């Protein structure tokens, strides 16, 4: 009988961190699109927001695929959460500042925020083999992906209603808090220490003399 992945404390933490990232990222995109439309009265402006986030994610994935192994994955996950929290605060200030020049700054900050955020998924995938058994890897990754897709569908369906129900200030606090908590949770992940000591094996030959075989360096 297979054990539940949620008996694994590290997996539960990573799962919760991802949910908070998805929640914050989706609400942020919808919130910016709604506010841009309100202040510019232009569908083109809202479309530019979505196009910019997609472009940032695409370019970021190109770099992440090449350089992801150059970073400590847990430190990278923390950085993604905290930096996005800070950038959300800046973005909120730009939204309440009634545009003109600040609109260009908003697009720049939004691009950087999504460029950084796109590193979360590959970093998360790099952590999974370190916290679950090899035979559980596919199930763990599949579980995270399914939950992520369900959450995305629900948020894109109901996020607009949520934005109408609460004030922009409260929404910014919710998004910023979700990013910060997502990064903080990664501190709770404890990676198992692997035994890297060399083992010495003795192999008797046919003459009864024992030779010591050491692993090659």
PDB file of C-alpha atoms in Angstrom:
ATOM      1  CA  UNK A   1       0.000   0.000   0.000  1.00  0.00           C
ATOM      2  CA  UNK A   2       1.407   3.385  -1.001  1.00  0.00           C
ATOM      3  CA  UNK A   3       1.961   5.950   1.735  1.00  0.00           C
ATOM      4  CA  UNK A   4       0.384   9.369   1.284  1.00  0.00           C
ATOM      5  CA  UNK A   5       2.818  12.004   0.040  1.00  0.00           C
ATOM      6  CA  UNK A   6       1.342  14.350   2.627  1.00  0.00           C
ATOM      7  CA  UNK A   7       2.916  12.295   5.394  1.00  0.00           C
ATOM      8  CA  UNK A   8       6.161  13.782   4.052  1.00  0.00           C
ATOM      9  CA  UNK A   9       6.613  17.093   5.887  1.00  0.00           C
ATOM     10  CA  UNK A  10       8.959  18.536   3.280  1.00  0.00           C
ATOM     11  CA  UNK A  11       6.510  17.762   0.480  1.00  0.00           C
ATOM     12  CA  UNK A  12       3.642  19.417   2.378  1.00  0.00           C
ATOM     13  CA  UNK A  13       5.732  22.561   2.803  1.00  0.00           C
ATOM     14  CA  UNK A  14       6.679  22.680  -0.878  1.00  0.00           C
ATOM     15  CA  UNK A  15       3.048  22.021  -1.864  1.00  0.00           C
ATOM     16  CA  UNK A  16       1.823  24.914   0.322  1.00  0.00           C
ATOM     17  CA  UNK A  17       4.545  27.225  -0.960  1.00  0.00           C
ATOM     18  CA  UNK A  18       3.521  26.519  -4.546  1.00  0.00           C
ATOM     19  CA  UNK A  19      -0.161  27.153  -3.797  1.00  0.00           C
ATOM     20  CA  UNK A  20       0.719  30.556  -2.339  1.00  0.00           C
ATOM     21  CA  UNK A  21       2.876  31.386  -5.372  1.00  0.00           C
ATOM     22  CA  UNK A  22       0.089  30.445  -7.775  1.00  0.00           C
ATOM     23  CA  UNK A  23      -2.520  32.325  -5.731  1.00  0.00           C
ATOM     24  CA  UNK A  24      -0.437  35.489  -5.538  1.00  0.00           C
ATOM     25  CA  UNK A  25       0.758  35.400  -9.141  1.00  0.00           C
ATOM     26  CA  UNK A  26      -2.718  34.903 -10.631  1.00  0.00           C
ATOM     27  CA  UNK A  27      -4.392  37.524  -8.440  1.00  0.00           C
ATOM     28  CA  UNK A  28      -1.590  39.948  -9.247  1.00  0.00           C
ATOM     29  CA  UNK A  29      -2.023  39.517 -13.009  1.00  0.00           C
ATOM     30  CA  UNK A  30      -5.814  39.915 -12.815  1.00  0.00           C
ATOM     31  CA  UNK A  31      -5.521  42.895 -10.450  1.00  0.00           C
ATOM     32  CA  UNK A  32      -3.068  44.732 -12.704  1.00  0.00           C
ATOM     33  CA  UNK A  33      -5.189  44.034 -15.794  1.00  0.00           C
ATOM     34  CA  UNK A  34      -8.347  45.348 -14.078  1.00  0.00           C
ATOM     35  CA  UNK A  35      -6.630  48.479 -12.755  1.00  0.00           C
ATOM     36  CA  UNK A  36      -4.949  49.217 -16.086  1.00  0.00           C
ATOM     37  CA  UNK A  37      -8.312  48.940 -17.814  1.00  0.00           C
ATOM     38  CA  UNK A  38      -9.961  51.221 -15.248  1.00  0.00           C
ATOM     39  CA  UNK A  39      -7.334  53.922 -15.594  1.00  0.00           C
ATOM     40  CA  UNK A  40      -6.731  53.754 -19.354  1.00  0.00           C
ATOM     41  CA  UNK A  41     -10.183  52.575 -20.467  1.00  0.00           C
ATOM     42  CA  UNK A  42      -8.301  50.521 -23.035  1.00  0.00           C
ATOM     43  CA  UNK A  43      -8.529  46.821 -23.780  1.00  0.00           C
ATOM     44  CA  UNK A  44      -5.152  47.182 -25.483  1.00  0.00           C
ATOM     45  CA  UNK A  45      -3.583  48.211 -22.159  1.00  0.00           C
ATOM     46  CA  UNK A  46      -4.966  45.135 -20.386  1.00  0.00           C
ATOM     47  CA  UNK A  47      -3.836  42.944 -23.272  1.00  0.00           C
ATOM     48  CA  UNK A  48      -0.334  44.433 -23.025  1.00  0.00           C
ATOM     49  CA  UNK A  49      -0.165  43.326 -19.388  1.00  0.00           C
ATOM     50  CA  UNK A  50      -0.975  39.712 -20.287  1.00  0.00           C
ATOM     51  CA  UNK A  51       1.398  39.751 -23.272  1.00  0.00           C
ATOM     52  CA  UNK A  52       4.201  41.173 -21.130  1.00  0.00           C
ATOM     53  CA  UNK A  53       3.794  38.531 -18.429  1.00  0.00           C
ATOM     54  CA  UNK A  54       3.867  35.778 -21.058  1.00  0.00           C
ATOM     55  CA  UNK A  55       6.978  37.238 -22.688  1.00  0.00           C
ATOM     56  CA  UNK A  56       8.751  37.534 -19.331  1.00  0.00           C
ATOM     57  CA  UNK A  57       7.947  33.899 -18.525  1.00  0.00           C
ATOM     58  CA  UNK A  58       9.134  32.698 -21.928  1.00  0.00           C
ATOM     59  CA  UNK A  59      12.484  34.527 -21.754  1.00  0.00           C
ATOM     60  CA  UNK A  60      13.011  33.507 -18.143  1.00  0.00           C
ATOM     61  CA  UNK A  61      12.471  29.832 -18.945  1.00  0.00           C
ATOM     62  CA  UNK A  62      15.173  30.018 -21.610  1.00  0.00           C
ATOM     63  CA  UNK A  63      17.688  31.263 -19.039  1.00  0.00           C
ATOM     64  CA  UNK A  64      16.429  28.989 -16.256  1.00  0.00           C
ATOM     65  CA  UNK A  65      16.910  25.872 -18.380  1.00  0.00           C
ATOM     66  CA  UNK A  66      20.565  26.796 -18.866  1.00  0.00           C
ATOM     67  CA  UNK A  67      21.546  28.227 -15.472  1.00  0.00           C
ATOM     68  CA  UNK A  68      19.243  26.584 -12.910  1.00  0.00           C
ATOM     69  CA  UNK A  69      21.977  24.173 -11.770  1.00  0.00           C
ATOM     70  CA  UNK A  70      24.254  27.089 -10.918  1.00  0.00           C
ATOM     71  CA  UNK A  71      22.087  28.017  -7.905  1.00  0.00           C
ATOM     72  CA  UNK A  72      21.232  26.482  -4.573  1.00  0.00           C
ATOM     73  CA  UNK A  73      17.602  25.535  -5.260  1.00  0.00           C
ATOM     74  CA  UNK A  74      16.190  26.253  -1.788  1.00  0.00           C
ATOM     75  CA  UNK A  75      17.910  29.642  -1.671  1.00  0.00           C
ATOM     76  CA  UNK A  76      16.536  30.375  -5.138  1.00  0.00           C
ATOM     77  CA  UNK A  77      12.986  29.510  -4.047  1.00  0.00           C
ATOM     78  CA  UNK A  78      13.294  31.821  -1.041  1.00  0.00           C
ATOM     79  CA  UNK A  79      14.658  34.610  -3.234  1.00  0.00           C
ATOM     80  CA  UNK A  80      11.781  34.237  -5.700  1.00  0.00           C
ATOM     81  CA  UNK A  81       9.185  34.536  -2.934  1.00  0.00           C
ATOM     82  CA  UNK A  82      10.732  37.482  -1.120  1.00  0.00           C
ATOM     83  CA  UNK A  83      11.766  39.494  -4.170  1.00  0.00           C
ATOM     84  CA  UNK A  84       8.295  39.140  -5.663  1.00  0.00           C
ATOM     85  CA  UNK A  85       6.821  40.353  -2.384  1.00  0.00           C
ATOM     86  CA  UNK A  86       8.973  43.509  -2.491  1.00  0.00           C
ATOM     87  CA  UNK A  87       8.206  44.097  -6.186  1.00  0.00           C
ATOM     88  CA  UNK A  88       4.476  43.694  -5.477  1.00  0.00           C
ATOM     89  CA  UNK A  89       4.699  46.510  -2.935  1.00  0.00           C
ATOM     90  CA  UNK A  90       6.371  48.740  -5.550  1.00  0.00           C
ATOM     91  CA  UNK A  91       3.768  47.700  -8.111  1.00  0.00           C
ATOM     92  CA  UNK A  92       0.970  48.620  -5.714  1.00  0.00           C
ATOM     93  CA  UNK A  93       2.456  52.078  -5.284  1.00  0.00           C
ATOM     94  CA  UNK A  94       2.581  52.543  -9.049  1.00  0.00           C
ATOM     95  CA  UNK A  95      -1.050  51.440  -9.424  1.00  0.00           C
ATOM     96  CA  UNK A  96      -2.358  54.028  -6.951  1.00  0.00           C
ATOM     97  CA  UNK A  97      -0.154  56.694  -8.579  1.00  0.00           C
ATOM     98  CA  UNK A  98      -2.348  57.779 -11.432  1.00  0.00           C
ATOM     99  CA  UNK A  99      -0.303  56.768 -14.427  1.00  0.00           C
ATOM    100  CA  UNK A 100       1.237  58.717 -17.312  1.00  0.00           C
ATOM    101  CA  UNK A 101       4.959  58.078 -16.671  1.00  0.00           C
ATOM    102  CA  UNK A 102       4.245  55.542 -13.886  1.00  0.00           C
ATOM    103  CA  UNK A 103       2.521  53.254 -16.424  1.00  0.00           C
ATOM    104  CA  UNK A 104       5.867  52.597 -18.134  1.00  0.00           C
ATOM    105  CA  UNK A 105       7.473  51.884 -14.748  1.00  0.00           C
ATOM    106  CA  UNK A 106       4.582  49.558 -13.916  1.00  0.00           C
ATOM    107  CA  UNK A 107       5.211  47.506 -17.046  1.00  0.00           C
ATOM    108  CA  UNK A 108       8.948  47.333 -16.267  1.00  0.00           C
ATOM    109  CA  UNK A 109       8.351  46.190 -12.674  1.00  0.00           C
ATOM    110  CA  UNK A 110       5.739  43.692 -13.867  1.00  0.00           C
ATOM    111  CA  UNK A 111       8.192  42.270 -16.399  1.00  0.00           C
ATOM    112  CA  UNK A 112      10.929  41.847 -13.772  1.00  0.00           C
ATOM    113  CA  UNK A 113       8.453  40.321 -11.301  1.00  0.00           C
ATOM    114  CA  UNK A 114       7.309  37.691 -13.798  1.00  0.00           C
ATOM    115  CA  UNK A 115      10.842  37.058 -15.063  1.00  0.00           C
ATOM    116  CA  UNK A 116      11.916  36.187 -11.515  1.00  0.00           C
ATOM    117  CA  UNK A 117       8.730  34.210 -10.856  1.00  0.00           C
ATOM    118  CA  UNK A 118       9.272  31.908 -13.821  1.00  0.00           C
ATOM    119  CA  UNK A 119      12.314  30.440 -12.019  1.00  0.00           C
ATOM    120  CA  UNK A 120      10.075  29.003  -9.304  1.00  0.00           C
ATOM    121  CA  UNK A 121       8.754  26.011 -11.286  1.00  0.00           C
ATOM    122  CA  UNK A 122      12.140  24.611 -12.454  1.00  0.00           C
ATOM    123  CA  UNK A 123      13.626  25.204  -8.989  1.00  0.00           C
ATOM    124  CA  UNK A 124      10.691  23.389  -7.414  1.00  0.00           C
ATOM    125  CA  UNK A 125      11.171  20.448  -9.792  1.00  0.00           C
ATOM    126  CA  UNK A 126      14.848  20.299  -8.797  1.00  0.00           C
ATOM    127  CA  UNK A 127      13.893  20.032  -5.122  1.00  0.00           C
ATOM    128  CA  UNK A 128      11.357  17.206  -5.498  1.00  0.00           C
ATOM    129  CA  UNK A 129      13.947  14.408  -6.036  1.00  0.00           C
ATOM    130  CA  UNK A 130      15.704  15.588  -2.872  1.00  0.00           C
ATOM    131  CA  UNK A 131      12.657  15.290  -0.610  1.00  0.00           C
ATOM    132  CA  UNK A 132      10.798  12.223  -1.931  1.00  0.00           C
ATOM    133  CA  UNK A 133      11.877   8.715  -2.772  1.00  0.00           C
ATOM    134  CA  UNK A 134      12.776   8.013  -6.385  1.00  0.00           C
ATOM    135  CA  UNK A 135       9.734   5.804  -6.938  1.00  0.00           C
ATOM    136  CA  UNK A 136       7.475   8.623  -5.661  1.00  0.00           C
ATOM    137  CA  UNK A 137       8.943  11.335  -7.914  1.00  0.00           C
ATOM    138  CA  UNK A 138       6.398  11.081 -10.752  1.00  0.00           C
ATOM    139  CA  UNK A 139       3.464  10.960  -8.321  1.00  0.00           C
ATOM    140  CA  UNK A 140       4.771  13.962  -6.385  1.00  0.00           C
ATOM    141  CA  UNK A 141       5.354  16.059  -9.489  1.00  0.00           C
ATOM    142  CA  UNK A 142       1.982  15.042 -10.913  1.00  0.00           C
ATOM    143  CA  UNK A 143       0.224  15.951  -7.666  1.00  0.00           C
ATOM    144  CA  UNK A 144       1.779  19.433  -7.660  1.00  0.00           C
ATOM    145  CA  UNK A 145       0.922  19.983 -11.324  1.00  0.00           C
ATOM    146  CA  UNK A 146      -2.719  18.886 -10.956  1.00  0.00           C
ATOM    147  CA  UNK A 147      -3.303  21.061  -7.891  1.00  0.00           C
ATOM    148  CA  UNK A 148      -1.666  23.981  -9.671  1.00  0.00           C
ATOM    149  CA  UNK A 149      -3.927  23.625 -12.728  1.00  0.00           C
ATOM    150  CA  UNK A 150      -7.098  23.305 -10.621  1.00  0.00           C
ATOM    151  CA  UNK A 151      -6.122  26.390  -8.635  1.00  0.00           C
ATOM    152  CA  UNK A 152      -5.382  28.358 -11.812  1.00  0.00           C
ATOM    153  CA  UNK A 153      -8.778  27.464 -13.271  1.00  0.00           C
ATOM    154  CA  UNK A 154     -10.562  28.514 -10.099  1.00  0.00           C
ATOM    155  CA  UNK A 155      -8.633  31.760  -9.708  1.00  0.00           C
ATOM    156  CA  UNK A 156      -9.062  32.887 -13.314  1.00  0.00           C
ATOM    157  CA  UNK A 157     -12.769  32.116 -12.941  1.00  0.00           C
ATOM    158  CA  UNK A 158     -13.348  33.773  -9.585  1.00  0.00           C
ATOM    159  CA  UNK A 159     -10.383  36.129  -9.178  1.00  0.00           C
ATOM    160  CA  UNK A 160     -12.146  39.009 -10.891  1.00  0.00           C
ATOM    161  CA  UNK A 161     -15.062  38.737  -8.453  1.00  0.00           C
ATOM    162  CA  UNK A 162     -12.660  38.702  -5.489  1.00  0.00           C
ATOM    163  CA  UNK A 163     -10.933  41.839  -6.785  1.00  0.00           C
ATOM    164  CA  UNK A 164     -14.303  43.628  -6.976  1.00  0.00           C
ATOM    165  CA  UNK A 165     -15.180  42.627  -3.403  1.00  0.00           C
ATOM    166  CA  UNK A 166     -12.048  43.899  -1.643  1.00  0.00           C
ATOM    167  CA  UNK A 167     -10.115  47.144  -1.888  1.00  0.00           C
ATOM    168  CA  UNK A 168      -6.973  47.445  -4.060  1.00  0.00           C
ATOM    169  CA  UNK A 169      -4.906  48.077  -0.912  1.00  0.00           C
ATOM    170  CA  UNK A 170      -6.178  44.879   0.744  1.00  0.00           C
ATOM    171  CA  UNK A 171      -5.527  42.948  -2.472  1.00  0.00           C
ATOM    172  CA  UNK A 172      -1.923  44.178  -2.631  1.00  0.00           C
ATOM    173  CA  UNK A 173      -1.408  43.152   1.009  1.00  0.00           C
ATOM    174  CA  UNK A 174      -2.863  39.689   0.301  1.00  0.00           C
ATOM    175  CA  UNK A 175      -0.638  39.169  -2.743  1.00  0.00           C
ATOM    176  CA  UNK A 176       2.489  40.528  -1.057  1.00  0.00           C
ATOM    177  CA  UNK A 177       1.870  38.442   2.066  1.00  0.00           C
ATOM    178  CA  UNK A 178       1.387  35.279   0.000  1.00  0.00           C
ATOM    179  CA  UNK A 179       4.724  35.810  -1.762  1.00  0.00           C
ATOM    180  CA  UNK A 180       6.577  36.459   1.500  1.00  0.00           C
ATOM    181  CA  UNK A 181       5.055  33.441   3.290  1.00  0.00           C
ATOM    182  CA  UNK A 182       5.804  31.252   0.252  1.00  0.00           C
ATOM    183  CA  UNK A 183       9.474  32.190   0.509  1.00  0.00           C
ATOM    184  CA  UNK A 184       9.560  31.815   4.293  1.00  0.00           C
ATOM    185  CA  UNK A 185       8.095  28.299   4.176  1.00  0.00           C
ATOM    186  CA  UNK A 186      11.089  27.096   2.159  1.00  0.00           C
ATOM    187  CA  UNK A 187      13.201  27.677   5.288  1.00  0.00           C
ATOM    188  CA  UNK A 188      11.265  24.813   6.892  1.00  0.00           C
ATOM    189  CA  UNK A 189      12.381  22.260   4.295  1.00  0.00           C
ATOM    190  CA  UNK A 190      15.086  20.015   5.708  1.00  0.00           C
ATOM    191  CA  UNK A 191      17.026  18.119   3.079  1.00  0.00           C
ATOM    192  CA  UNK A 192      18.321  14.682   4.139  1.00  0.00           C
ATOM    193  CA  UNK A 193      22.089  14.409   4.480  1.00  0.00           C
ATOM    194  CA  UNK A 194      23.545  11.743   2.260  1.00  0.00           C
ATOM    195  CA  UNK A 195      26.379   9.568   3.521  1.00  0.00           C
ATOM    196  CA  UNK A 196      29.305  10.449   1.254  1.00  0.00           C
ATOM    197  CA  UNK A 197      31.943   8.396   3.024  1.00  0.00           C
ATOM    198  CA  UNK A 198      33.812   5.819   0.991  1.00  0.00           C
ATOM    199  CA  UNK A 199      33.068   2.209   1.799  1.00  0.00           C
ATOM    200  CA  UNK A 200      35.899  -0.291   1.900  1.00  0.00           C
ATOM    201  CA  UNK A 201      35.088  -3.707   0.514  1.00  0.00           C
ATOM    202  CA  UNK A 202      37.266  -6.756   1.010  1.00  0.00           C
ATOM    203  CA  UNK A 203      37.289  -9.340  -1.708  1.00  0.00           C
ATOM    204  CA  UNK A 204      39.080 -12.649  -1.141  1.00  0.00           C
ATOM    205  CA  UNK A 205      40.985 -14.163  -4.054  1.00  0.00           C
ATOM    206  CA  UNK A 206      41.366 -17.844  -4.740  1.00  0.00           C
ATOM    207  CA  UNK A 207      44.589 -18.021  -2.759  1.00  0.00           C
ATOM    208  CA  UNK A 208      42.926 -16.816   0.419  1.00  0.00           C
ATOM    209  CA  UNK A 209      44.665 -13.421   0.256  1.00  0.00           C
ATOM    210  CA  UNK A 210      42.294 -10.493   0.709  1.00  0.00           C
ATOM    211  CA  UNK A 211      42.597  -7.386  -1.461  1.00  0.00           C
ATOM    212  CA  UNK A 212      41.032  -4.065  -0.545  1.00  0.00           C
ATOM    213  CA  UNK A 213      39.038  -2.426  -3.360  1.00  0.00           C
ATOM    214  CA  UNK A 214      38.645   1.325  -3.069  1.00  0.00           C
ATOM    215  CA  UNK A 215      36.271   3.299  -5.281  1.00  0.00           C
ATOM    216  CA  UNK A 216      38.131   5.204  -7.985  1.00  0.00           C
ATOM    217  CA  UNK A 217      38.327   8.967  -7.462  1.00  0.00           C
TER     218      UNK A 217
END
